[in-house]
PDB file of C-alpha atoms in Angstrom:
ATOM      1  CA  UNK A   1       0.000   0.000   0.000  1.00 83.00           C
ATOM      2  CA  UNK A   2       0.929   3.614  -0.768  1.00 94.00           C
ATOM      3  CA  UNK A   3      -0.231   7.117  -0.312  1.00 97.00           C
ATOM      4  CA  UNK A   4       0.369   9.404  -2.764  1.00 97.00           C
ATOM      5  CA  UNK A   5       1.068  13.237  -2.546  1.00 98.00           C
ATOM      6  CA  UNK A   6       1.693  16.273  -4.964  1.00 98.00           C
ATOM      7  CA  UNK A   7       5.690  15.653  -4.394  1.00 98.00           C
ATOM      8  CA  UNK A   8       5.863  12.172  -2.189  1.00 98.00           C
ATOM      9  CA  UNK A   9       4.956   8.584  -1.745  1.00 98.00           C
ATOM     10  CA  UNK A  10       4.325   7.238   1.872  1.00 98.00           C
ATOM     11  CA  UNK A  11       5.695   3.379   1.426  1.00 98.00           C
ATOM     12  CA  UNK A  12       6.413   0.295   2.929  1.00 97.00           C
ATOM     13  CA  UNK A  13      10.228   0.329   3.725  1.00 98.00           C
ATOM     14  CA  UNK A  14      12.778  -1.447   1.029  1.00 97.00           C
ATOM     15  CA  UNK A  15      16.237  -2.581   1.725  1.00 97.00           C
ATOM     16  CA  UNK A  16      17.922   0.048  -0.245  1.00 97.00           C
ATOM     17  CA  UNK A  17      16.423   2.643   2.391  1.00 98.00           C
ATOM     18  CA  UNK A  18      18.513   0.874   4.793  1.00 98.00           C
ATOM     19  CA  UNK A  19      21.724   2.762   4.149  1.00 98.00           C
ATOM     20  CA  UNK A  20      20.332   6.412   4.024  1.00 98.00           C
ATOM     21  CA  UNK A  21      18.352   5.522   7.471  1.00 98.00           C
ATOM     22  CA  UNK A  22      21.750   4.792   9.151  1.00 98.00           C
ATOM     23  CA  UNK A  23      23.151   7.678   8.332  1.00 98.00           C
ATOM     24  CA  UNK A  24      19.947   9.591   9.272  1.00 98.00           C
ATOM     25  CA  UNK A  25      20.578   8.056  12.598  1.00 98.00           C
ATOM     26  CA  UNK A  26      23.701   8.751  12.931  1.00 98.00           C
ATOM     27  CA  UNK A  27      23.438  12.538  12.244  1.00 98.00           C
ATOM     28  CA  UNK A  28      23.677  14.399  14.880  1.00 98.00           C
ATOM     29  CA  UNK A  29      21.391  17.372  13.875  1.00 97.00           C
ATOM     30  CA  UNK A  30      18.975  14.830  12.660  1.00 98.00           C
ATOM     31  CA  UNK A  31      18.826  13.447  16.371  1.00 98.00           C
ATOM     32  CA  UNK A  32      18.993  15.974  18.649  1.00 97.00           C
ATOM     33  CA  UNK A  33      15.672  15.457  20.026  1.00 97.00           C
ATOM     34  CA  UNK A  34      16.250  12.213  20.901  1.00 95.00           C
ATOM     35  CA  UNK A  35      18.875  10.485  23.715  1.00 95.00           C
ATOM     36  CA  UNK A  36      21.462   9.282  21.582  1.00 95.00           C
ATOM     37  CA  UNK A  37      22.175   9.165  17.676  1.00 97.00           C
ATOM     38  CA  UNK A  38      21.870   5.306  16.698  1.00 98.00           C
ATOM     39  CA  UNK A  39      24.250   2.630  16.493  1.00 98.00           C
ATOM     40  CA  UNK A  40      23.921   0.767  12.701  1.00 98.00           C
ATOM     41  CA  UNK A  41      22.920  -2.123  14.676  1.00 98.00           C
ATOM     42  CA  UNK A  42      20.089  -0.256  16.655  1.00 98.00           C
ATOM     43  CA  UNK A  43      18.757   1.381  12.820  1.00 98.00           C
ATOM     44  CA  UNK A  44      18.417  -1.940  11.232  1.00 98.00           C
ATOM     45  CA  UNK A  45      16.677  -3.235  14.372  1.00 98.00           C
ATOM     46  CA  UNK A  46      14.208   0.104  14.187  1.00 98.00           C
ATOM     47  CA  UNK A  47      13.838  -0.491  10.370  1.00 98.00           C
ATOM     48  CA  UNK A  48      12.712  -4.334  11.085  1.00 98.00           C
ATOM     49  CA  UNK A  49      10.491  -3.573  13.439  1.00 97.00           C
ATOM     50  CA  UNK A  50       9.194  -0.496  11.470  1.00 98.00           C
ATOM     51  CA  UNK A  51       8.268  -2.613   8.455  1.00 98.00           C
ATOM     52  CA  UNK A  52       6.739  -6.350  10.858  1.00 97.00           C
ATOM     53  CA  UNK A  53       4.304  -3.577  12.093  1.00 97.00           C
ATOM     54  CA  UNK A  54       3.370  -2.194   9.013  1.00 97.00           C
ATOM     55  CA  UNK A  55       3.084  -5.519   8.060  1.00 97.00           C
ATOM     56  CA  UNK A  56       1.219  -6.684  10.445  1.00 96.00           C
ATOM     57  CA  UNK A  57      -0.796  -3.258  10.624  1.00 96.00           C
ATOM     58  CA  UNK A  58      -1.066  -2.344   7.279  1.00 95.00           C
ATOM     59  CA  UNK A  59       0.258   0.743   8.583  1.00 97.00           C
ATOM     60  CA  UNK A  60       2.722   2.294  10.705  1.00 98.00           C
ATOM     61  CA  UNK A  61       5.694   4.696  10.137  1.00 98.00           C
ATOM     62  CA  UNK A  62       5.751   4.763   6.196  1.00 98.00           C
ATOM     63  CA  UNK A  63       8.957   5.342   4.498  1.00 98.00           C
ATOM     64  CA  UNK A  64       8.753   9.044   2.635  1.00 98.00           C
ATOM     65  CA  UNK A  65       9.835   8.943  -0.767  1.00 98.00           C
ATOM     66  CA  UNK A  66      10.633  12.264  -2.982  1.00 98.00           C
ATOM     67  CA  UNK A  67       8.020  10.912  -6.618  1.00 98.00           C
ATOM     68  CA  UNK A  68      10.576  12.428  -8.914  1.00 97.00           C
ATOM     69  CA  UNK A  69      14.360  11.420  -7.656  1.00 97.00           C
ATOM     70  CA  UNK A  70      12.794   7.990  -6.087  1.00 97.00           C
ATOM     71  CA  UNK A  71      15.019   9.338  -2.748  1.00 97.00           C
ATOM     72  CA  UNK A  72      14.477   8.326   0.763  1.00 98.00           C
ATOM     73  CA  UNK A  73      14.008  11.155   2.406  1.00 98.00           C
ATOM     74  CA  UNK A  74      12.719   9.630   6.234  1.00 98.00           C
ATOM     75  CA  UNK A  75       9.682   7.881   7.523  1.00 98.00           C
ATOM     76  CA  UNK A  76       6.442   9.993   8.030  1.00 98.00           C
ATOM     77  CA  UNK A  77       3.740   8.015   9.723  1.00 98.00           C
ATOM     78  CA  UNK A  78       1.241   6.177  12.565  1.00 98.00           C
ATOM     79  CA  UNK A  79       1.778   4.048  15.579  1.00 97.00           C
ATOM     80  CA  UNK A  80      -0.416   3.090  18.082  1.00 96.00           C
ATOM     81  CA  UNK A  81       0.834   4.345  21.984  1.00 95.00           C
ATOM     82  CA  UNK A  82      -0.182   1.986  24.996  1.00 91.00           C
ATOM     83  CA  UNK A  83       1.810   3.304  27.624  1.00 81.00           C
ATOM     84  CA  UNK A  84       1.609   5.443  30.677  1.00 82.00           C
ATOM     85  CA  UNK A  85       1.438   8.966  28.954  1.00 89.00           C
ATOM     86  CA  UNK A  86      -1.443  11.189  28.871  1.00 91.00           C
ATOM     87  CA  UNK A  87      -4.764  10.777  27.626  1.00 92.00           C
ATOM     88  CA  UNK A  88      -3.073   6.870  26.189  1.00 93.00           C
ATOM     89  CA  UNK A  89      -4.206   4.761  24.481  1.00 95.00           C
ATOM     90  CA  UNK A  90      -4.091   6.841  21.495  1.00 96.00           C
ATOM     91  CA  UNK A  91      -2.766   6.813  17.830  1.00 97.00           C
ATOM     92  CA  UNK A  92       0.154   9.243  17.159  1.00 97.00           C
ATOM     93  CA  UNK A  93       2.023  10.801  14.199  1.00 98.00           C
ATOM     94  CA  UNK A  94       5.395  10.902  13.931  1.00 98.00           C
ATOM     95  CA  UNK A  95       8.093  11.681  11.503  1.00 98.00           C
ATOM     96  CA  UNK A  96      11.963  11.966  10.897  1.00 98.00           C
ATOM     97  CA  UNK A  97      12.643  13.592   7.778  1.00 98.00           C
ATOM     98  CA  UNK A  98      16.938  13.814   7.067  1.00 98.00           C
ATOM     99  CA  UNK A  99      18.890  17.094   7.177  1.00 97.00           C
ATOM    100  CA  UNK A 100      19.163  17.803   3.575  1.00 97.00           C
ATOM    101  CA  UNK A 101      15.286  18.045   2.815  1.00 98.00           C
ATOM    102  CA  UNK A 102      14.811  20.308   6.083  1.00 97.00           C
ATOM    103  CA  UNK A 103      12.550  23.420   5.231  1.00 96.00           C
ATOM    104  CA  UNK A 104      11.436  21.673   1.904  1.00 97.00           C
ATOM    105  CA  UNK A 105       7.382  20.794   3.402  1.00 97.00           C
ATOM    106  CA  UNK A 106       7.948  17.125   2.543  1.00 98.00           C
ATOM    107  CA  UNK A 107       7.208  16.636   6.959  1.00 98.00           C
ATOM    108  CA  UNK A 108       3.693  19.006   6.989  1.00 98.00           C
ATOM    109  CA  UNK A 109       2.771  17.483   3.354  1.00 98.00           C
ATOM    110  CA  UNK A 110       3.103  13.715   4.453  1.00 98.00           C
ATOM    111  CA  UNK A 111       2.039  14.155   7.741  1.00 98.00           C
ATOM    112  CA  UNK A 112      -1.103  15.323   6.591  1.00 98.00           C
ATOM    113  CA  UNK A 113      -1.822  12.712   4.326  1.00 98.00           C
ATOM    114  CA  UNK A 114      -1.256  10.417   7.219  1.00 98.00           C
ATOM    115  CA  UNK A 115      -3.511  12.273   8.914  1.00 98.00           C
ATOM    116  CA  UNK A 116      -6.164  11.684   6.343  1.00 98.00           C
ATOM    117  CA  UNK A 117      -5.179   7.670   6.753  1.00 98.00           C
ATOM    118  CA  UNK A 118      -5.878   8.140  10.131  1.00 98.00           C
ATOM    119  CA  UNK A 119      -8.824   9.677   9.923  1.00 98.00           C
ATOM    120  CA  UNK A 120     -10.370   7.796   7.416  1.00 97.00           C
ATOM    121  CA  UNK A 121      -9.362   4.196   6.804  1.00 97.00           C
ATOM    122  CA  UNK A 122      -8.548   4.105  10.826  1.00 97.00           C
ATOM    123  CA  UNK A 123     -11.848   5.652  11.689  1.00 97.00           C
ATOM    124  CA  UNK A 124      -9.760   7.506  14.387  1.00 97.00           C
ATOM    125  CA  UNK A 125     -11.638  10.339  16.150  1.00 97.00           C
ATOM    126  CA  UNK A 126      -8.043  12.039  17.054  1.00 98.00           C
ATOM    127  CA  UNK A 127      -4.862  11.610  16.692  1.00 98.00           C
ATOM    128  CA  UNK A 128      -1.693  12.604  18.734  1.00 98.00           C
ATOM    129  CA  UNK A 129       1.806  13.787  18.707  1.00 98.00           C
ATOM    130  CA  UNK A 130       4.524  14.221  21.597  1.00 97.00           C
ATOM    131  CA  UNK A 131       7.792  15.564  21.446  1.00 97.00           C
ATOM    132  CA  UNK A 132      10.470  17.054  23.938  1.00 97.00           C
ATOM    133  CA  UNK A 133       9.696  20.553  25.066  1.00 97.00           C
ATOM    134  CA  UNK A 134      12.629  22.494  23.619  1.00 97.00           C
ATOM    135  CA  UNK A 135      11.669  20.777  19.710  1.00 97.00           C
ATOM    136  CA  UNK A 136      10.306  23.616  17.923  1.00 96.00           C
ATOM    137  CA  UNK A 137      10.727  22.411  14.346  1.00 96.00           C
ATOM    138  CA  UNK A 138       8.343  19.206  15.298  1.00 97.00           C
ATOM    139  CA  UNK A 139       5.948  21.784  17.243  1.00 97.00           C
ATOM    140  CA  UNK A 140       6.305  23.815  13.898  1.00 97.00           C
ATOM    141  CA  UNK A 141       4.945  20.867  12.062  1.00 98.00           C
ATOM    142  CA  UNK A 142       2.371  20.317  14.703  1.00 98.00           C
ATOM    143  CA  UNK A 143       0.898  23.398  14.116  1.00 98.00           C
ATOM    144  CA  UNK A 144       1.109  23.481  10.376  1.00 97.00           C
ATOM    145  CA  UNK A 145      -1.080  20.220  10.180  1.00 98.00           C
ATOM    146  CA  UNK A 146      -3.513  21.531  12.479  1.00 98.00           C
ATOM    147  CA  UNK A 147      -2.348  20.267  15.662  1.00 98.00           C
ATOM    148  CA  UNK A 148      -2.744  22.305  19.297  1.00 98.00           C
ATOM    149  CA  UNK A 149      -0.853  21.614  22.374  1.00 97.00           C
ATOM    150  CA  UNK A 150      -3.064  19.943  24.936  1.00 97.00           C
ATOM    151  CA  UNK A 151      -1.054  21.541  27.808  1.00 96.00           C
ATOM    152  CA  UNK A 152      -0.733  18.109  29.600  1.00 94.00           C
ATOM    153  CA  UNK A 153       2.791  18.164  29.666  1.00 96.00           C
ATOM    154  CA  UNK A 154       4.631  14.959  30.964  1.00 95.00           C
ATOM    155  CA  UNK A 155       8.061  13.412  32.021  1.00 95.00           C
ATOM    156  CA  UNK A 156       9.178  10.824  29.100  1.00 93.00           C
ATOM    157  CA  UNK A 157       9.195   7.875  30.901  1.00 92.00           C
ATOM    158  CA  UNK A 158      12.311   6.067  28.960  1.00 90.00           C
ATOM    159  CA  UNK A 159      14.132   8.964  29.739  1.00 93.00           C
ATOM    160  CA  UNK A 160      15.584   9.240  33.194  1.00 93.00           C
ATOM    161  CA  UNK A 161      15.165  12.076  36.192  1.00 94.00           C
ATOM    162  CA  UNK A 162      16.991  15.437  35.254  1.00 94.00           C
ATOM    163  CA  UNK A 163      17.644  14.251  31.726  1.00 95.00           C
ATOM    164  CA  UNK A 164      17.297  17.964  29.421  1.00 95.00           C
ATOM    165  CA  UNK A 165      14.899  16.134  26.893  1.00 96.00           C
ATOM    166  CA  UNK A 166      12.490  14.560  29.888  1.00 96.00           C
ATOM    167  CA  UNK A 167       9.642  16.783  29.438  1.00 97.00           C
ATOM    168  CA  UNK A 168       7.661  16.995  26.754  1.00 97.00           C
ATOM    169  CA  UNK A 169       4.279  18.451  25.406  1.00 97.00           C
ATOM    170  CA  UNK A 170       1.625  16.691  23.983  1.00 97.00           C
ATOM    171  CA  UNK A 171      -0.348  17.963  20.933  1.00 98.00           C
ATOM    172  CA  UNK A 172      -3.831  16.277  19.519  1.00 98.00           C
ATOM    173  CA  UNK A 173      -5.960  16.977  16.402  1.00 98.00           C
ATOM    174  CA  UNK A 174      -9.222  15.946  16.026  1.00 96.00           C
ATOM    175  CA  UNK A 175     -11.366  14.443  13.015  1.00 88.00           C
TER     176      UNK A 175
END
């Protein structure tokens, strides 16, 4: 299954997106929202695990492809959220889009049509998004989509006491 946009295809990952995803991961620009960059070991386990879901799914964090250089540009996409932060269960949107299509609209223009996935073939009512505090460019997409900050803050809980990316903001959208 794919979703089409004016400039990108949302995709089920192949292996030649395996390479460019490492190196996403291993940017440090690309991942300074997150803990850590990743190891090439921990990428290849996220990419496996990406794809069983959407497998298993039919959906799930899509790889984002650019329709006229057939790139790999970063994943854009859904996953269902189980655990002990607010207002869970709940389906959220996420995205990682790699440095050198930053500030291009390939995150608001596949994020949306995920959004309309969600919407319609999920029959979800709302959908989420979290991030740490201090992200603006995510809260930037967040807001482009439509998104507003619920205020219900919360402490990560994979990230430990004290750690500068613990707190984060939740944003929702509804139908």
């Amino acid at each position: 299954m794919t979703i089409n946009t004016p400039r990108l295809l949302l995709r089920q990952w192949n292996e030649s997106d395996l390479a460019p995803f490492i190196q996403m991961g291993q940017d440090p620009d690309v991942m300074r929202f997150f803990p850590s960059v990743l190891t090439q070991d921990e990428s290849e386990a996220l990419m496996k695990k990406i794809m069983a879901l959407i497998d298993e799914n039919g959906w799930g964090f899509w790889a984002v492809e650019i329709k006229e250089t057939k790139e790999f540009i970063g994943f854009v996409g859904l996953n269902a959220v189980e655990n002990d932060l607010p207002c869970t269960p709940f389906i959220e949107i996420g995205w990682r889009i790699n440095k050198p299509f930053w500030g291009q609209g390939f995150a608001p223009e596949a994020a949306k049509a995920a959004l309309e996935y969600a919407f319609t073939e999920l029959n979800q009512k709302s959908v989420y998004a979290f991030t740490a505090k201090q992200n603006s460019p995510s809260r930037r997409v967040m807001s482009k989509i439509g998104m507003v900050n619920t205020r219900n803050d919360f402490d990560h809980p994979k990230l430990p006491d004290g750690h500068i990316l613990q707190r984060h903001c939740l944003y929702c959208i509804g139908r």
